[in-house]
mmCIF file of C-alpha atoms and ligand atoms in Angstrom:
data_model
loop_
_atom_site.group_PDB
_atom_site.id
_atom_site.type_symbol
_atom_site.label_atom_id
_atom_site.label_comp_id
_atom_site.label_asym_id
_atom_site.label_seq_id
_atom_site.Cartn_x
_atom_site.Cartn_y
_atom_site.Cartn_z
ATOM 1 C CA MET A 18 -13.066 19.257 20.158
ATOM 2 C CA GLY A 19 -9.510 17.984 20.680
ATOM 3 C CA ARG A 20 -6.751 17.860 18.116
ATOM 4 C CA GLN A 21 -7.397 15.637 15.147
ATOM 5 C CA LEU A 22 -4.968 13.584 13.133
ATOM 6 C CA LYS A 23 -5.205 14.161 9.378
ATOM 7 C CA LEU A 24 -4.804 11.083 7.233
ATOM 8 C CA ASN A 25 -3.582 11.263 3.647
ATOM 9 C CA LEU A 26 -3.290 8.568 1.035
ATOM 10 C CA PHE A 27 0.246 9.070 -0.306
ATOM 11 C CA ILE A 28 0.129 7.633 -3.812
ATOM 12 C CA TYR A 29 3.317 6.688 -5.594
ATOM 13 C CA PRO A 30 2.653 5.105 -8.998
ATOM 14 C CA GLY A 31 5.257 2.395 -8.430
ATOM 15 C CA GLY A 32 4.405 1.860 -4.759
ATOM 16 C CA HIS A 33 6.482 2.913 -1.761
ATOM 17 C CA HIS A 34 8.366 -0.336 -1.397
ATOM 18 C CA GLU A 35 11.207 -0.742 -3.866
ATOM 19 C CA ALA A 36 9.893 -4.110 -5.065
ATOM 20 C CA ALA A 37 6.160 -3.391 -4.703
ATOM 21 C CA TRP A 38 5.645 -3.542 -8.458
ATOM 22 C CA ARG A 39 6.748 -7.201 -8.436
ATOM 23 C CA HIS A 40 3.979 -8.303 -6.088
ATOM 24 C CA PRO A 41 1.525 -10.627 -7.937
ATOM 25 C CA LYS A 42 -1.390 -8.390 -6.934
ATOM 26 C CA SER A 43 0.181 -5.105 -8.035
ATOM 27 C CA HIS A 44 -1.420 -3.225 -10.915
ATOM 28 C CA THR A 45 1.590 -2.348 -13.026
ATOM 29 C CA ASP A 46 -0.578 -2.549 -16.154
ATOM 30 C CA ARG A 47 -2.648 0.399 -14.870
ATOM 31 C CA LEU A 48 0.095 2.814 -13.845
ATOM 32 C CA LEU A 49 -0.676 5.152 -16.734
ATOM 33 C CA ASP A 50 -4.447 4.686 -16.467
ATOM 34 C CA ILE A 51 -5.869 7.767 -14.754
ATOM 35 C CA ARG A 52 -9.006 5.806 -13.833
ATOM 36 C CA PHE A 53 -6.843 3.638 -11.597
ATOM 37 C CA TYR A 54 -5.906 6.681 -9.501
ATOM 38 C CA GLN A 55 -9.458 8.003 -9.560
ATOM 39 C CA GLU A 56 -10.620 4.677 -8.127
ATOM 40 C CA LEU A 57 -7.948 4.783 -5.411
ATOM 41 C CA ALA A 58 -8.978 8.328 -4.478
ATOM 42 C CA GLN A 59 -12.642 7.332 -4.394
ATOM 43 C CA ARG A 60 -11.807 4.480 -2.042
ATOM 44 C CA ALA A 61 -9.841 6.855 0.172
ATOM 45 C CA GLU A 62 -12.747 9.296 0.178
ATOM 46 C CA ALA A 63 -15.224 6.517 1.049
ATOM 47 C CA ALA A 64 -12.928 5.505 3.916
ATOM 48 C CA LYS A 65 -13.067 9.138 5.148
ATOM 49 C CA LEU A 66 -9.394 9.933 4.665
ATOM 50 C CA ASP A 67 -8.644 13.656 4.553
ATOM 51 C CA ALA A 68 -6.589 13.914 1.384
ATOM 52 C CA VAL A 69 -4.698 12.278 -1.401
ATOM 53 C CA PHE A 70 -1.066 13.322 -1.538
ATOM 54 C CA TYR A 71 0.966 13.392 -4.706
ATOM 55 C CA ALA A 72 4.742 13.834 -4.446
ATOM 56 C CA ASP A 73 6.790 15.157 -7.327
ATOM 57 C CA GLY A 74 10.226 16.153 -8.469
ATOM 58 C CA PRO A 75 11.002 17.668 -11.864
ATOM 59 C CA ALA A 76 13.617 15.046 -12.738
ATOM 60 C CA LEU A 77 14.093 11.331 -13.059
ATOM 61 C CA VAL A 78 16.074 9.622 -10.318
ATOM 62 C CA SER A 79 19.295 7.864 -11.259
ATOM 63 C CA ASN A 80 18.278 4.217 -10.740
ATOM 64 C CA VAL A 81 15.479 4.100 -13.298
ATOM 65 C CA GLN A 82 16.428 0.617 -14.449
ATOM 66 C CA PHE A 83 15.170 -1.106 -11.283
ATOM 67 C CA ALA A 84 11.533 -0.004 -10.963
ATOM 68 C CA THR A 85 8.928 2.405 -12.278
ATOM 69 C CA ARG A 86 10.204 5.905 -11.477
ATOM 70 C CA PHE A 87 8.267 8.101 -13.833
ATOM 71 C CA ARG A 88 6.397 11.113 -12.526
ATOM 72 C CA ILE A 89 2.976 11.996 -13.795
ATOM 73 C CA GLU A 90 2.641 15.768 -13.818
ATOM 74 C CA PRO A 91 0.851 16.547 -10.516
ATOM 75 C CA PHE A 92 -1.680 19.169 -11.633
ATOM 76 C CA THR A 93 -2.887 17.058 -14.535
ATOM 77 C CA TRP A 94 -3.233 14.178 -12.095
ATOM 78 C CA LEU A 95 -4.927 16.209 -9.338
ATOM 79 C CA SER A 96 -7.406 17.718 -11.806
ATOM 80 C CA ALA A 97 -8.517 14.249 -12.840
ATOM 81 C CA ILE A 98 -8.882 13.265 -9.182
ATOM 82 C CA ALA A 99 -10.856 16.448 -8.472
ATOM 83 C CA VAL A 100 -13.594 15.601 -10.965
ATOM 84 C CA ALA A 101 -13.877 12.000 -9.736
ATOM 85 C CA THR A 102 -14.310 12.928 -6.060
ATOM 86 C CA GLU A 103 -16.333 15.379 -3.971
ATOM 87 C CA ARG A 104 -14.792 15.999 -0.575
ATOM 88 C CA ILE A 105 -11.271 14.622 -0.295
ATOM 89 C CA GLY A 106 -8.339 17.067 -0.160
ATOM 90 C CA LEU A 107 -6.005 17.301 -3.146
ATOM 91 C CA ILE A 108 -2.401 17.861 -2.079
ATOM 92 C CA GLY A 109 0.342 18.192 -4.656
ATOM 93 C CA THR A 110 4.007 19.041 -4.633
ATOM 94 C CA ALA A 111 5.218 22.226 -6.256
ATOM 95 C CA SER A 112 8.831 23.327 -6.181
ATOM 96 C CA THR A 113 9.782 26.822 -5.068
ATOM 97 C CA THR A 114 13.117 26.383 -6.849
ATOM 98 C CA TYR A 115 11.877 25.408 -10.292
ATOM 99 C CA LEU A 116 8.579 27.278 -10.619
ATOM 100 C CA GLU A 117 7.842 30.978 -10.544
ATOM 101 C CA PRO A 118 5.351 32.197 -7.900
ATOM 102 C CA TYR A 119 2.970 33.251 -10.653
ATOM 103 C CA ASN A 120 2.910 29.706 -12.072
ATOM 104 C CA ALA A 121 2.330 28.144 -8.663
ATOM 105 C CA ALA A 122 -0.383 30.624 -7.675
ATOM 106 C CA ARG A 123 -2.196 30.118 -10.949
ATOM 107 C CA LEU A 124 -2.030 26.324 -10.798
ATOM 108 C CA PHE A 125 -3.212 26.089 -7.188
ATOM 109 C CA ALA A 126 -5.885 28.756 -7.586
ATOM 110 C CA SER A 127 -7.321 26.954 -10.626
ATOM 111 C CA LEU A 128 -7.339 23.597 -8.844
ATOM 112 C CA ASP A 129 -8.750 25.184 -5.710
ATOM 113 C CA HIS A 130 -11.595 26.891 -7.586
ATOM 114 C CA PHE A 131 -12.880 23.946 -9.494
ATOM 115 C CA SER A 132 -12.468 21.519 -6.588
ATOM 116 C CA ASN A 133 -14.395 23.826 -4.250
ATOM 117 C CA GLY A 134 -11.475 24.670 -2.018
ATOM 118 C CA ARG A 135 -9.748 21.304 -1.776
ATOM 119 C CA ALA A 136 -6.258 22.164 -3.054
ATOM 120 C CA GLY A 137 -3.243 21.789 -0.780
ATOM 121 C CA TRP A 138 0.402 22.577 -1.452
ATOM 122 C CA ASN A 139 3.323 20.373 -0.425
ATOM 123 C CA ILE A 140 5.988 23.071 -0.480
ATOM 124 C CA VAL A 141 9.419 21.767 -1.421
ATOM 125 C CA THR A 142 12.685 23.278 -2.590
ATOM 126 C CA THR A 143 13.427 20.033 -4.517
ATOM 127 C CA GLY A 144 16.080 17.628 -3.356
ATOM 128 C CA ALA A 145 17.002 16.123 -6.736
ATOM 129 C CA GLU A 146 20.112 17.840 -8.044
ATOM 130 C CA ARG A 147 19.597 16.628 -11.593
ATOM 131 C CA ALA A 148 16.444 18.772 -11.884
ATOM 132 C CA ALA A 149 18.784 21.675 -12.688
ATOM 133 C CA GLN A 150 19.571 20.208 -16.093
ATOM 134 C CA ASN A 151 15.892 20.191 -17.011
ATOM 135 C CA PHE A 152 15.784 23.948 -16.509
ATOM 136 C CA GLY A 153 18.965 24.914 -18.319
ATOM 137 C CA LEU A 154 20.987 25.448 -15.133
ATOM 138 C CA ASP A 155 24.560 24.247 -14.670
ATOM 139 C CA GLU A 156 23.901 23.200 -11.084
ATOM 140 C CA HIS A 157 21.199 22.797 -8.451
ATOM 141 C CA PRO A 158 21.119 25.958 -6.300
ATOM 142 C CA PRO A 159 22.762 25.480 -2.872
ATOM 143 C CA TYR A 160 20.613 24.806 0.192
ATOM 144 C CA ALA A 161 20.653 28.326 1.690
ATOM 145 C CA GLU A 162 19.798 29.902 -1.641
ATOM 146 C CA ARG A 163 16.890 27.503 -2.196
ATOM 147 C CA TYR A 164 15.423 28.196 1.226
ATOM 148 C CA ASP A 165 15.851 31.993 0.925
ATOM 149 C CA ARG A 166 13.979 31.864 -2.339
ATOM 150 C CA ALA A 167 11.346 29.584 -0.781
ATOM 151 C CA ASP A 168 10.619 32.168 1.958
ATOM 152 C CA ASP A 169 10.039 34.894 -0.614
ATOM 153 C CA PHE A 170 8.143 32.550 -2.912
ATOM 154 C CA VAL A 171 5.640 31.499 -0.246
ATOM 155 C CA ARG A 172 5.099 35.118 0.817
ATOM 156 C CA VAL A 173 4.434 36.177 -2.769
ATOM 157 C CA VAL A 174 2.024 33.333 -3.501
ATOM 158 C CA GLY A 175 0.316 33.853 -0.130
ATOM 159 C CA ASN A 176 -0.315 37.579 -0.524
ATOM 160 C CA ARG A 177 2.562 38.336 1.860
ATOM 161 C CA ARG A 178 0.858 36.676 4.813
ATOM 162 C CA GLY A 179 3.421 33.889 4.853
ATOM 163 C CA CYS A 180 0.919 31.214 3.894
ATOM 164 C CA PRO A 181 -1.440 31.091 0.953
ATOM 165 C CA GLY A 182 -5.165 30.668 1.224
ATOM 166 C CA LEU A 183 -4.578 26.975 0.665
ATOM 167 C CA ARG A 184 -4.044 24.177 3.115
ATOM 168 C CA CYS A 185 -0.310 24.212 3.844
ATOM 169 C CA VAL A 186 1.296 20.892 4.762
ATOM 170 C CA ARG A 187 4.796 21.845 5.766
HETATM 171 C C1 FMN B 206 6.082 13.843 3.663
HETATM 172 C C2 FMN B 206 7.200 14.351 2.781
HETATM 173 C C3 FMN B 206 6.951 14.549 1.441
HETATM 174 C C4 FMN B 206 7.945 15.026 0.605
HETATM 175 N N1 FMN B 206 7.664 15.226 -0.710
HETATM 176 C C5 FMN B 206 8.615 15.681 -1.523
HETATM 177 C C6 FMN B 206 8.331 15.878 -2.887
HETATM 178 O O1 FMN B 206 7.218 15.614 -3.358
HETATM 179 N N2 FMN B 206 9.315 16.354 -3.678
HETATM 180 C C7 FMN B 206 10.570 16.655 -3.187
HETATM 181 O O2 FMN B 206 11.434 17.085 -3.966
HETATM 182 N N3 FMN B 206 10.862 16.476 -1.892
HETATM 183 C C8 FMN B 206 9.920 15.996 -1.055
HETATM 184 N N4 FMN B 206 10.208 15.805 0.264
HETATM 185 C C9 FMN B 206 11.565 16.069 0.732
HETATM 186 C C10 FMN B 206 11.736 17.394 1.425
HETATM 187 O O3 FMN B 206 10.953 18.423 0.945
HETATM 188 C C11 FMN B 206 13.198 17.846 1.375
HETATM 189 O O4 FMN B 206 13.540 18.213 0.087
HETATM 190 C C12 FMN B 206 14.093 16.770 1.840
HETATM 191 O O5 FMN B 206 13.783 16.499 3.164
HETATM 192 C C13 FMN B 206 15.567 17.148 1.620
HETATM 193 O O6 FMN B 206 15.882 18.193 2.455
HETATM 194 P P1 FMN B 206 16.715 19.452 1.973
HETATM 195 O O7 FMN B 206 15.683 20.460 1.728
HETATM 196 O O8 FMN B 206 17.549 19.657 3.137
HETATM 197 O O9 FMN B 206 17.466 19.144 0.723
HETATM 198 C C14 FMN B 206 9.213 15.316 1.113
HETATM 199 C C15 FMN B 206 9.464 15.104 2.481
HETATM 200 C C16 FMN B 206 8.469 14.630 3.300
HETATM 201 C C17 FMN B 206 8.782 14.430 4.753
#
């Protein structure tokens, strides 16, 4: 069999277009209704997509006044999707800068176990500088430092093999 393209449904609560929430057919009233996302994931699964993808950053962006920018906590969200679906992959973002490897390993292992091996990790070092303030730091660690830590972090979570027993989407 040749190479296959993997298709993910990348769900942003407010939509990917800046003004998506203003469209008459948008569902802004359901953005905090977990059943809304379960239904979207079920439709993606029925359409034979490979995964749902949930991006995250542990901070609000600066321009919150223009559109919905909140972030639902990804593991809470992915757990709800896991129980509403059977086969679709469950990819979530976890930051190597603002988590400890133990936290990440535990979260992904739990999700992976009860979803029968469907968890996937979007590994990021976090771009949003203001995340630092949410963790009691004076400033966001510089690029090189974040990526050095990320190398170690991924090795630790992945039993030193460089990649965990999860589906890595780097
Ligand atoms: C498909 C895709 C998904 C991404 N998801 C996230 C995310 O959920 N959270 C995040 O902080 N950054 C995310 N990023 C951004 C990158 O991880 C990275 O932080 C960004 O490219 C900035 O690069 P830097 O690492 O040089 O600062 C994503 C990038 C891509 C291409």
